[in-house]
Amino acid sequence: MALSPEVLAEMYRRMLRIRLFEESAQALKTEGVIPGSIHLSIGQEAEIVGACMAVERRDYMLGNHRSHGHPIGKGAALAPLMAELLGRRTGVNQGKGGSMHLADFSVGSLGESSIVGSGIPVAAGAALAAQLRGEDRVCLCFFGDGASNEGMFHEGLNLAAIWHLPVIYLCENNGYGATTSAREVVAVTDIADRAAGYGIPGEIVDGQDVVAVHEVVTRAVERARRGEGPTLVEAKTYRYDNHAFGLHIENYRTTEEREQWLRRDPIPLLRDRLVADGVLSDDAAKTVEDEARAEVAAAVDFARTSPFPEPAEAFDHLFTVPLPARTAG
Amino acid sequence: MTTTHTPRPSTLLVPEARPAAEPAPASVPLARALGAGLRDAMAADPKVVLLGEDVGRLGGVFRVTDGLQEEFGEARVIDSPLSESGIVGAAIGLAMRGYRPVCEIQFDGFVYPAFDQIVTQLSRLHQRSAGHLRMAVTIRIPYGGGIHAVEHHSESPEAYFAHTPGLRLLTPSTSADAYLLLRQAIACDDPVIFFEPKRRYWERGPLTAPEDPPPPMERARVARPGTDVTLIAYGPTVRTCLDAASAAAADGRSVEVVDLRSLAPLDWPTLADSVRRTGRAVVVHEAVVTAGLGAEIAARLTEECFYHLEAPVGRVGGYHAPYPAARLEQEYLPDLDRVLDAVDRAFRY
């Protein structure tokens, strides 16, 4: 199925938004205005956008610790995300979640967490809700190679398989859990092979090719909507930055390996393809780039000028109703 | 134990949560009261679904969910694999989409594989979504010893969860509270860990609480009024303390017994009021004393009631050792003698 020029251009736009958002986050972190650590998606934009654009806005999505890109991939506005990174009250989490809780619920996100693998059984539950309601919504669950070693991976995939739940488990295999190579700690070469243990399809896709990811995930979504159950998709990808920005530890990867992956940077890869295929002219591509740059700059301005939460707001939303005064504290 | 489930229409509406559909039997076992609470909650709200190991076809290893799958179907009473993290994780996902899942963890010790989902996700997702998500999840856990089981089947893990912001913890000691608190837990939009005193499952009591309207779930209950010392208990040790109070009365001591009902939040005003009147307090629980709820209660009562206290707040509970197998458990569990010894100590100052 050939994608329309509009869809391809939108893919490029969303990938650029992620890249530029992340580059701004790098600069703001260096400047010291972002608290805590940030885990950047630079290099992984194609698998994020390819997967997110294969589902609809009404479909659910769960992220992880490296999840700035996921809400952007699903079409979220940038300003509340950037404000959250800066810990401002206007952020998607009112400035109390920060980088690893960048979920935008308005685009179907059901949350992000730094507990690796924690979203995997939760995704099964959200999909079970869709099944019980008789809806044809699906749930797209992102996690990494490291999460595929966690017990929750097994429990979640098993539940989804036995109940034929409409979930797309998308493993973003970027080759490393922090600084440990997946080759050393994952018992199989291809994580997609683990699907066999649950009797579900496992697919491998080039994570640097947004169109290929879109095609594979679309197939998985169609299966899920037909009630045929979950699919495990493994996107082979790479993060160009450290595990967390500023770690400055690169002794676990070779320069040659990084350069090899940089040659397949998904953004120029797509741009060149769109220009070569006549989908976008050079000028049109430039316009998309200028617009994305302006959007990110506006998001940074919004975030910088937003207020911080008051200390007492740390207690907000601890419970759905404030505890009676006689018991609080 | 086998019970025959008799379907009956329910006119129950939350939050009244009073079984009014037909005259309640004079007294029912605590486990049956829990079953009635689940049944009426499911009848009142189609979003209530049950999830757990052996809860459906079998009706639960303690038969609390007996007859519910038959009545409400497999889509609402879901037999899950042995997969505690998966059960709680799936419940979280269900709650995100508006369901009110009630999970059963088969035995207390089996909650540890689900600990991560409870502590890192369930307890904080309402706040981590700036209020967007409501975690109306109830996790039922049969807890405590006294049934001649082994460790992991006899434990009292409540302190781990009491330490976690964002969770509510309830535990009934009577059939009436079993019904009422479970209805309130399921109706609550916050996550509730519901600890069921399994060795009291077969003790009988009226299904209906005397108070009308029923008390809120955060409220402690003075189970027996007294003037000389306050025994603070919950779940399985309330009965132990009531027995101790009766025995002490024979010695001329007037013992007040407070049943906490809610372990998080704790009802400090009721506790402080009692201790200011009696001047002495002993906390009694099955859980290990070290860093248990008794430590928190003793510290807070000392801060709030220091000038009223005639003696340090005492604690009686489990020893700092894994729960011993059946032959030793009567040594391990707080019994009448250990409670009365602690009362005696409180009078030595």
XYZ file of C-alpha atoms in Angstrom:
678
model
C 0.000 0.000 0.000
C 1.561 3.241 -1.135
C 1.344 6.080 1.349
C -0.063 9.381 0.188
C 2.287 12.372 -0.166
C 0.412 14.020 2.695
C 1.069 11.106 5.038
C 4.737 10.953 4.016
C 5.138 14.687 4.572
C 3.467 14.379 7.956
C 5.891 11.590 8.867
C 8.779 13.867 8.020
C 7.207 16.707 10.001
C 6.730 14.565 13.133
C 10.208 13.061 12.942
C 11.699 16.511 12.657
C 9.614 17.746 15.578
C 11.060 14.967 17.706
C 14.642 15.591 16.574
C 14.447 19.341 17.134
C 12.590 18.948 20.415
C 15.345 16.632 21.631
C 18.106 18.951 20.446
C 16.471 21.792 22.346
C 16.239 19.538 25.397
C 19.987 18.891 25.101
C 20.670 22.625 25.027
C 18.324 23.355 27.921
C 19.829 20.552 29.974
C 23.300 21.939 29.301
C 22.064 25.363 30.343
C 20.818 23.814 33.585
C 17.132 24.575 33.312
C 15.954 20.948 33.065
C 16.038 19.057 36.361
C 16.982 15.382 36.480
C 18.157 13.139 33.714
C 16.803 13.026 30.181
C 16.890 10.036 27.836
C 16.836 11.195 24.246
C 15.184 9.544 21.258
C 17.602 10.983 18.693
C 18.166 8.272 16.096
C 14.925 6.436 16.871
C 12.479 8.877 15.279
C 11.513 6.609 12.381
C 10.301 3.682 14.456
C 8.410 6.038 16.787
C 6.611 7.915 14.030
C 6.101 4.877 11.815
C 4.374 3.049 14.665
C 2.400 6.017 16.013
C 1.039 6.909 12.585
C -0.132 3.327 12.078
C -2.643 3.809 14.886
C -5.311 6.449 15.295
C -5.614 9.195 17.838
C -8.331 7.240 19.677
C -6.018 4.263 20.101
C -4.041 3.895 23.309
C -0.303 4.153 23.709
C 2.104 3.431 26.529
C 5.602 4.814 26.672
C 8.671 4.252 28.767
C 11.646 6.148 30.153
C 12.864 7.209 26.693
C 9.581 8.696 25.694
C 9.814 12.341 24.690
C 9.197 11.223 21.132
C 6.162 9.011 21.651
C 3.564 11.700 22.374
C 5.034 13.847 19.600
C 4.774 10.883 17.256
C 1.106 10.606 18.157
C 0.507 14.265 17.425
C 0.813 16.001 20.799
C 1.355 19.748 21.066
C 4.966 20.537 21.936
C 4.570 23.358 24.458
C 3.041 21.364 27.360
C 5.667 18.662 26.822
C 8.531 21.137 26.957
C 6.991 22.808 30.001
C 6.923 19.434 31.751
C 10.604 18.922 30.995
C 11.308 22.236 32.688
C 9.133 21.300 35.670
C 6.545 24.021 35.022
C 2.926 24.009 36.110
C 1.749 24.249 32.491
C 3.361 20.904 31.716
C 1.345 17.805 30.831
C 1.947 16.593 34.359
C 1.736 20.017 35.976
C 5.491 20.037 36.392
C 5.646 17.166 38.858
C 6.431 14.249 36.558
C 9.316 15.563 34.487
C 11.128 13.937 31.606
C 10.107 10.355 32.266
C 6.424 11.164 32.735
C 5.831 13.102 29.567
C 2.529 11.453 28.731
C -0.077 13.535 26.937
C -3.426 11.948 27.691
C -5.182 14.034 25.039
C -3.569 11.967 22.274
C -4.364 8.586 23.820
C -1.261 8.150 25.907
C -1.889 6.145 29.052
C 1.362 7.040 30.706
C 5.090 6.651 30.737
C 7.327 5.336 33.461
C 10.973 4.873 34.231
C 10.298 1.390 35.580
C 11.463 -0.622 32.606
C 8.767 -2.982 31.347
C 6.058 -1.674 33.655
C 3.766 -0.656 30.818
C 3.656 -4.121 29.264
C 0.963 -5.691 31.499
C -0.821 -2.336 31.762
C -1.161 -2.311 27.975
C -2.804 -5.718 28.200
C -5.293 -4.283 30.689
C -6.153 -1.295 28.507
C -6.630 -3.654 25.569
C -8.796 -5.911 27.728
C -10.972 -2.876 28.471
C -11.389 -2.267 24.738
C -12.265 -5.915 24.218
C -14.812 -5.939 27.077
C -16.432 -2.786 25.695
C -16.604 -4.293 22.235
C -14.566 -1.417 20.790
C -12.027 -1.880 18.029
C -9.406 0.288 19.723
C -5.908 -1.067 19.976
C -3.051 -0.364 22.348
C 0.463 0.392 21.155
C 3.067 -0.385 23.796
C 6.659 0.817 23.417
C 9.531 -0.755 25.329
C 13.181 -1.492 24.743
C 15.476 -4.474 24.428
C 16.184 -4.280 28.153
C 12.500 -4.575 29.036
C 12.276 -7.824 27.116
C 14.360 -9.392 29.901
C 11.974 -8.262 32.619
C 9.383 -10.606 34.120
C 6.612 -8.181 33.216
C 7.361 -8.771 29.534
C 6.520 -12.421 29.983
C 3.430 -11.807 32.085
C 2.082 -9.100 29.806
C 2.628 -10.947 26.541
C 1.213 -14.131 27.973
C -1.952 -12.357 29.140
C -2.355 -10.587 25.814
C -1.876 -13.855 23.940
C -4.252 -16.034 25.976
C -6.994 -13.408 25.856
C -6.334 -12.426 22.214
C -5.978 -8.792 23.233
C -5.592 -5.996 20.688
C -2.052 -4.930 21.573
C 0.952 -4.099 19.443
C 4.064 -4.674 21.502
C 6.737 -2.587 19.869
C 10.229 -3.420 21.029
C 12.593 -0.567 20.225
C 15.805 -2.546 20.137
C 18.513 0.105 20.177
C 21.144 -2.447 21.068
C 21.874 -1.354 24.614
C 20.281 -1.323 28.044
C 22.084 1.716 29.466
C 25.669 0.596 28.697
C 25.110 -3.162 28.464
C 24.937 -4.681 25.026
C 21.792 -6.625 24.212
C 24.047 -9.130 22.458
C 25.449 -10.065 25.878
C 22.271 -10.139 27.928
C 19.429 -11.139 25.613
C 19.409 -14.893 25.079
C 18.222 -14.636 21.486
C 19.621 -12.655 18.578
C 16.217 -11.368 17.559
C 13.805 -10.380 20.307
C 10.967 -10.985 17.840
C 11.754 -14.696 18.242
C 10.381 -14.482 21.762
C 6.899 -14.146 20.231
C 6.991 -17.879 19.518
C 6.855 -18.491 23.264
C 3.388 -16.931 23.283
C 2.142 -18.359 20.014
C 1.866 -14.897 18.472
C 3.495 -13.372 15.386
C 6.891 -11.750 15.824
C 8.107 -9.357 13.168
C 11.468 -7.712 12.635
C 11.634 -4.360 10.929
C 14.294 -1.816 10.017
C 13.710 0.842 12.645
C 15.448 3.518 10.597
C 12.890 3.196 7.801
C 9.685 4.944 8.793
C 7.717 3.529 5.879
C 8.759 -0.046 6.650
C 7.835 0.360 10.313
C 4.508 1.864 9.342
C 3.764 -1.072 7.068
C 4.595 -3.737 9.636
C 2.737 -2.017 12.469
C -0.274 -1.385 10.230
C -0.453 -5.119 9.613
C -0.301 -5.761 13.364
C -3.009 -3.160 13.989
C -5.276 -4.773 11.416
C -4.802 -8.162 13.077
C -5.586 -6.635 16.454
C -8.725 -4.896 15.195
C -9.910 -8.150 13.666
C -9.696 -9.736 17.121
C -6.746 -11.935 16.223
C -4.646 -10.815 19.166
C -1.287 -9.233 19.820
C 1.843 -8.945 17.700
C 5.406 -8.460 18.840
C 7.271 -6.104 16.513
C 11.000 -5.621 16.923
C 12.357 -2.442 15.369
C 16.138 -2.529 15.026
C 17.333 0.961 15.794
C 20.021 2.992 17.536
C 20.225 5.951 19.883
C 22.911 8.392 18.884
C 23.284 9.980 22.317
C 24.264 8.347 25.595
C 21.776 6.368 27.642
C 21.079 9.590 29.516
C 22.245 12.936 28.211
C 25.448 14.065 29.867
C 26.715 10.667 30.979
C 29.719 11.003 28.659
C 30.355 7.282 28.697
C 30.951 5.841 25.262
C 33.417 3.040 26.009
C 30.762 0.416 25.423
C 30.232 1.269 21.781
C 32.759 1.609 18.971
C 33.137 4.697 16.821
C 32.717 2.512 13.741
C 29.411 1.199 15.004
C 28.069 4.678 15.695
C 29.248 5.955 12.342
C 27.646 3.051 10.602
C 24.299 3.863 12.223
C 24.753 7.604 11.653
C 24.971 6.876 7.951
C 21.427 5.585 8.304
C 20.124 8.602 10.227
C 16.373 8.240 9.670
C 15.761 11.926 9.045
C 18.057 12.572 6.052
C 17.144 9.067 4.891
C 13.493 10.052 4.626
C 14.184 13.544 3.318
C 16.359 12.258 0.493
C 13.782 9.669 -0.391
C 10.900 12.149 -0.425
C 12.835 14.611 -2.577
C 14.055 11.856 -4.933
C 10.522 10.478 -5.295
C 9.151 13.946 -5.935
C 6.937 13.835 -2.849
C 8.525 16.969 -1.445
C 10.484 19.594 -3.300
C 13.624 20.921 -1.666
C 11.732 24.113 -0.912
C 8.777 22.270 0.567
C 11.114 20.230 2.766
C 12.783 23.452 3.864
C 9.380 24.888 4.766
C 8.586 21.829 6.901
C 11.934 22.261 8.647
C 11.395 25.965 9.286
C 7.927 25.329 10.662
C 9.125 22.586 12.984
C 11.973 24.798 14.185
C 9.523 27.622 14.917
C 7.175 25.257 16.767
C 9.964 24.016 18.988
C 11.213 27.556 19.640
C 7.696 28.603 20.642
C 7.458 25.592 22.952
C 10.722 26.573 24.626
C 9.495 30.163 25.072
C 6.235 28.893 26.538
C 8.079 26.605 28.929
C 10.601 29.217 30.055
C 7.929 31.765 30.842
C 5.613 29.344 32.647
C 5.405 29.332 36.456
C 6.708 26.571 38.691
C 4.195 24.682 40.832
C 3.810 25.829 44.427
C 5.315 23.465 47.040
C 1.865 22.552 48.366
C 0.918 21.228 44.922
C 3.076 18.155 45.676
C -0.010 16.855 47.509
C -2.447 17.501 44.655
C -4.040 14.422 43.112
C -2.586 12.094 45.693
C -6.163 10.921 46.120
C -9.233 11.669 44.038
C -10.802 13.488 46.958
C -8.706 15.184 49.631
C -8.579 13.106 52.778
C -10.818 14.306 55.594
C -8.964 16.790 57.779
C -9.273 14.423 60.738
C -7.046 11.860 59.024
C -4.752 13.813 56.705
C -1.047 13.672 57.383
C -16.254 -25.266 52.852
C -18.910 -25.153 50.167
C -21.652 -22.641 49.968
C -24.603 -22.381 47.680
C -24.941 -19.018 46.062
C -28.470 -17.724 45.859
C -28.868 -14.919 43.324
C -31.008 -12.132 44.619
C -31.944 -8.709 43.306
C -30.059 -5.791 44.711
C -31.327 -2.324 45.346
C -28.026 -1.237 46.751
C -26.659 2.089 45.807
C -23.243 3.294 46.661
C -22.388 4.998 48.980
C -25.162 3.815 51.280
C -23.885 0.301 50.768
C -26.403 -1.383 52.976
C -27.752 -4.814 52.100
C -31.437 -4.025 51.929
C -32.710 -6.234 49.141
C -34.026 -8.816 51.534
C -33.876 -9.293 55.278
C -30.246 -10.040 56.078
C -29.583 -13.323 57.813
C -28.990 -12.850 61.503
C -25.370 -13.763 61.191
C -23.075 -14.730 58.345
C -19.455 -15.814 58.175
C -17.052 -13.014 57.309
C -16.160 -14.735 54.016
C -19.823 -14.820 53.016
C -20.177 -11.143 53.864
C -17.299 -10.412 51.498
C -18.951 -12.482 48.794
C -22.214 -10.587 49.314
C -20.315 -7.302 49.066
C -18.727 -8.347 45.777
C -22.005 -9.608 44.418
C -23.923 -6.451 45.271
C -21.126 -4.233 43.944
C -21.196 -6.127 40.651
C -24.977 -5.933 40.445
C -24.918 -2.205 41.151
C -22.194 -1.276 38.649
C -21.453 -3.108 35.375
C -17.929 -1.665 35.427
C -16.964 -3.836 38.402
C -14.974 -6.837 37.177
C -13.138 -9.491 39.177
C -9.735 -10.764 38.222
C -7.538 -13.354 39.863
C -6.265 -16.876 40.165
C -9.052 -19.454 40.524
C -11.677 -16.782 41.269
C -14.092 -17.925 38.569
C -14.813 -21.587 38.095
C -13.560 -22.527 41.555
C -14.921 -19.451 43.322
C -11.610 -18.694 45.009
C -9.532 -20.925 47.251
C -11.431 -19.469 50.222
C -14.689 -19.498 48.229
C -15.194 -15.756 48.632
C -16.123 -15.381 44.950
C -18.235 -18.527 44.908
C -21.099 -18.369 42.413
C -20.107 -15.013 40.942
C -18.850 -16.289 37.594
C -21.994 -18.328 37.230
C -24.094 -15.257 37.855
C -22.107 -12.576 36.035
C -20.276 -14.527 33.339
C -16.671 -15.089 32.356
C -16.233 -11.559 31.055
C -16.782 -10.106 34.520
C -15.232 -12.785 36.681
C -11.973 -13.526 34.946
C -9.756 -16.477 35.784
C -6.193 -15.309 35.300
C -2.932 -17.194 35.042
C -0.532 -17.314 37.984
C 0.695 -13.867 37.158
C 0.394 -11.380 40.005
C 2.253 -8.588 38.264
C 0.102 -9.228 35.219
C -3.099 -9.245 37.260
C -2.395 -5.896 38.886
C -0.941 -4.443 35.683
C -4.020 -5.474 33.744
C -6.234 -4.037 36.477
C -4.414 -0.724 36.101
C -5.065 -0.765 32.361
C -8.726 -1.592 32.969
C -9.048 1.255 35.472
C -7.481 3.644 32.961
C -10.465 2.907 30.713
C -13.151 3.328 33.351
C -13.476 -0.139 34.833
C -13.453 -0.842 38.567
C -11.413 -4.026 38.754
C -11.243 -6.049 41.939
C -8.167 -8.275 41.996
C -7.759 -11.215 44.267
C -4.247 -12.072 45.369
C -4.613 -15.668 46.496
C -2.403 -15.438 49.580
C -0.628 -12.543 51.293
C 2.874 -13.595 50.270
C 1.838 -13.785 46.629
C 1.515 -10.016 46.497
C 5.274 -9.560 46.382
C 5.544 -10.288 42.639
C 2.934 -7.537 42.153
C 4.675 -5.132 44.510
C 6.304 -3.197 41.687
C 3.040 -2.553 39.850
C 1.322 -1.494 43.078
C 4.034 0.795 44.378
C 5.510 2.270 41.202
C 2.354 2.484 39.072
C -0.970 2.009 40.827
C -0.260 4.262 43.791
C 0.871 7.246 41.776
C -0.790 7.192 38.357
C -3.573 9.517 39.470
C -0.972 12.095 40.384
C 1.330 11.196 37.492
C -1.503 11.988 35.115
C -2.318 15.296 36.793
C -5.639 13.793 37.818
C -6.600 12.418 34.391
C -6.516 8.767 35.374
C -8.520 7.336 38.240
C -7.168 4.169 39.720
C -10.404 2.653 41.037
C -8.682 -0.651 41.742
C -9.347 -2.842 44.764
C -6.786 -5.505 45.598
C -8.143 -8.126 47.961
C -5.529 -9.970 49.976
C -6.339 -12.751 52.464
C -3.684 -12.080 55.098
C -2.306 -13.197 58.424
C -1.690 -16.542 60.043
C -3.606 -18.997 62.141
C -4.754 -21.464 59.498
C -1.819 -23.870 59.858
C -0.304 -22.780 56.595
C 3.332 -21.963 55.952
C 5.138 -18.714 55.351
C 3.981 -16.780 52.278
C 0.520 -18.072 53.143
C 0.381 -16.530 56.619
C 2.017 -13.145 56.336
C 0.999 -9.612 57.181
C 2.569 -7.331 54.564
C 0.487 -4.224 55.285
C 3.348 -2.007 56.457
C 5.014 -2.114 53.020
C 1.918 -0.547 51.546
C 1.139 1.822 54.422
C 4.521 3.400 53.679
C 3.451 4.221 50.121
C 1.715 7.536 49.402
C -1.416 7.234 47.281
C -2.728 3.924 48.592
C -5.658 3.323 50.908
C -5.513 0.279 53.146
C -8.593 -1.254 54.724
C -9.089 -4.318 56.876
C -12.347 -5.488 58.425
C -12.665 -7.513 61.604
C -16.402 -8.225 61.496
C -18.870 -9.486 58.925
C -20.641 -6.125 58.886
C -17.401 -4.284 58.164
C -16.371 -6.917 55.635
C -19.466 -6.101 53.628
C -19.473 -2.361 54.191
C -15.764 -1.665 53.756
C -15.574 -3.798 50.618
C -18.489 -1.912 49.073
C -16.827 1.373 50.008
C -13.467 0.201 48.649
C -14.950 -0.761 45.293
C -16.906 2.496 45.082
C -13.781 4.515 45.862
C -11.907 6.094 42.949
C -8.568 5.593 44.704
C -6.592 2.362 44.824
C -7.450 0.303 47.892
C -5.522 -2.645 49.284
C -8.135 -4.660 51.098
C -6.683 -6.992 53.703
C -8.966 -9.862 54.701
C -8.226 -11.603 58.015
C -8.295 -15.131 56.664
C -8.373 -16.913 60.014
C -11.582 -15.000 60.785
C -13.276 -15.946 57.498
C -15.510 -18.448 59.246
C -16.468 -16.286 62.242
C -20.049 -15.151 62.115
C -21.641 -11.804 62.724
C -24.509 -9.639 61.529
C -24.190 -8.436 57.944
C -25.514 -4.994 58.764
C -23.645 -2.444 60.845
C -25.673 -0.799 63.599
C -24.800 2.746 62.493
C -27.105 4.484 60.051
C -25.740 6.028 57.920
C -22.677 3.785 57.992
C -19.366 5.379 58.997
C -16.881 6.515 56.350
C -14.179 4.009 55.575
C -11.421 6.136 57.119
C -13.053 5.969 60.547
C -11.767 3.765 63.336
C -14.324 2.083 65.577
C -14.373 1.771 69.329
C -15.144 -1.925 69.485
C -15.373 -1.952 73.279
C -15.332 1.136 75.475
C -13.082 1.255 78.515
C -11.297 3.701 80.790
C -7.893 2.333 81.867
C -5.971 1.350 78.727
C -6.534 1.375 74.960
C -5.800 -1.713 72.896
C -5.331 -0.700 69.261
C -5.952 -3.579 66.887
C -7.066 -4.375 63.358
C -8.185 -7.344 61.325
C -7.486 -10.661 63.038
C -6.224 -9.200 66.331
C -9.431 -7.328 67.146
C -11.007 -10.566 68.372
C -7.857 -11.339 70.377
C -8.013 -7.924 72.028
C -11.735 -8.181 72.782
C -11.038 -11.495 74.511
C -8.166 -9.863 76.402
C -10.465 -7.034 77.467
C -12.983 -9.519 78.831
C -10.251 -11.319 80.744
C -8.872 -8.049 82.106
C -12.338 -6.993 83.236
C -12.335 -10.003 85.535
C -9.213 -8.468 87.119
C -10.958 -5.148 87.513
C -9.298 -3.409 84.566
C -11.407 -1.483 82.072
C -9.879 -1.984 78.623
C -10.946 -0.022 75.564
C -10.484 -1.734 72.192
C -10.150 0.374 69.040
C -10.536 -1.386 65.690
C -8.601 0.683 63.149
C -10.523 -0.536 60.039
C -8.440 1.843 57.897
C -4.645 1.446 58.054
C -4.055 4.230 55.562
C -5.060 6.837 56.298
C -5.109 6.284 60.045
C -7.875 7.866 62.092
C -5.677 9.890 64.443
C -8.497 11.826 66.153
C -10.245 8.643 67.296
C -6.943 7.183 68.511
C -5.829 10.347 70.264
C -9.231 10.815 71.883
C -9.139 7.294 73.284
C -5.576 7.507 74.555
C -6.165 10.912 76.177
C -9.011 9.318 78.114
C -7.227 6.113 79.136
C -3.632 7.345 79.391
C -2.232 4.032 78.179
C -2.045 2.294 74.833
C -0.854 -1.004 73.382
C -0.849 -1.692 69.640
C -1.466 -5.309 68.658
C -0.835 -6.726 65.200
C 0.355 -9.973 63.658
C 2.922 -8.265 61.469
C 6.550 -8.052 62.560
C 6.889 -5.358 65.223
C 10.025 -3.827 63.717
C 9.024 -0.820 61.617
C 5.443 -2.053 61.613
C 2.280 0.017 61.912
C 2.642 -0.119 65.684
C 5.850 1.888 65.412
C 4.112 4.635 63.480
C 1.141 4.663 65.832
C 3.333 4.704 68.946
C 5.442 7.554 67.603
C 2.493 9.672 66.581
C 0.552 9.088 69.810
C 3.646 9.996 71.794
C 3.895 13.251 69.856
C 0.208 14.091 70.146
C -0.677 12.758 73.603
C 2.604 13.010 75.510
C 1.180 14.775 78.557
C -1.703 12.325 78.803
C 0.407 9.190 78.687
C 1.040 7.295 81.932
C 3.319 4.794 80.172
C 5.131 4.319 76.858
C 2.931 3.036 74.057
C 3.421 -0.733 73.971
C 3.588 -3.008 70.975
C 2.684 -6.664 70.608
C 3.210 -8.394 67.287
C 5.151 -10.856 65.208
C 8.798 -11.554 65.942
C 11.568 -10.477 63.626
C 11.742 -13.840 61.885
C 10.023 -15.342 58.868
C 6.585 -16.647 59.733
C 7.161 -20.083 61.265
C 5.482 -23.226 60.005
C 2.314 -24.476 61.654
C 3.673 -26.022 64.836
C 5.290 -22.775 65.937
C 2.698 -20.332 64.770
C 0.828 -20.221 68.059
C 4.064 -18.982 69.629
C 4.430 -16.354 66.958
C 0.916 -14.936 66.860
C -0.032 -12.390 69.528
C -2.343 -14.243 71.899
C -4.316 -13.418 75.005
C -1.331 -13.858 77.346
C 1.012 -11.665 75.365
C -1.604 -8.930 75.118
C -2.374 -9.100 78.839
C 1.354 -9.046 79.664
C 1.669 -5.864 77.634
C -1.283 -4.377 79.510
C 0.418 -5.279 82.779
C 3.612 -3.569 81.632
C 1.645 -0.426 80.864
C 0.511 -0.319 84.501
C 4.026 -0.601 85.939
C 4.927 3.014 85.293
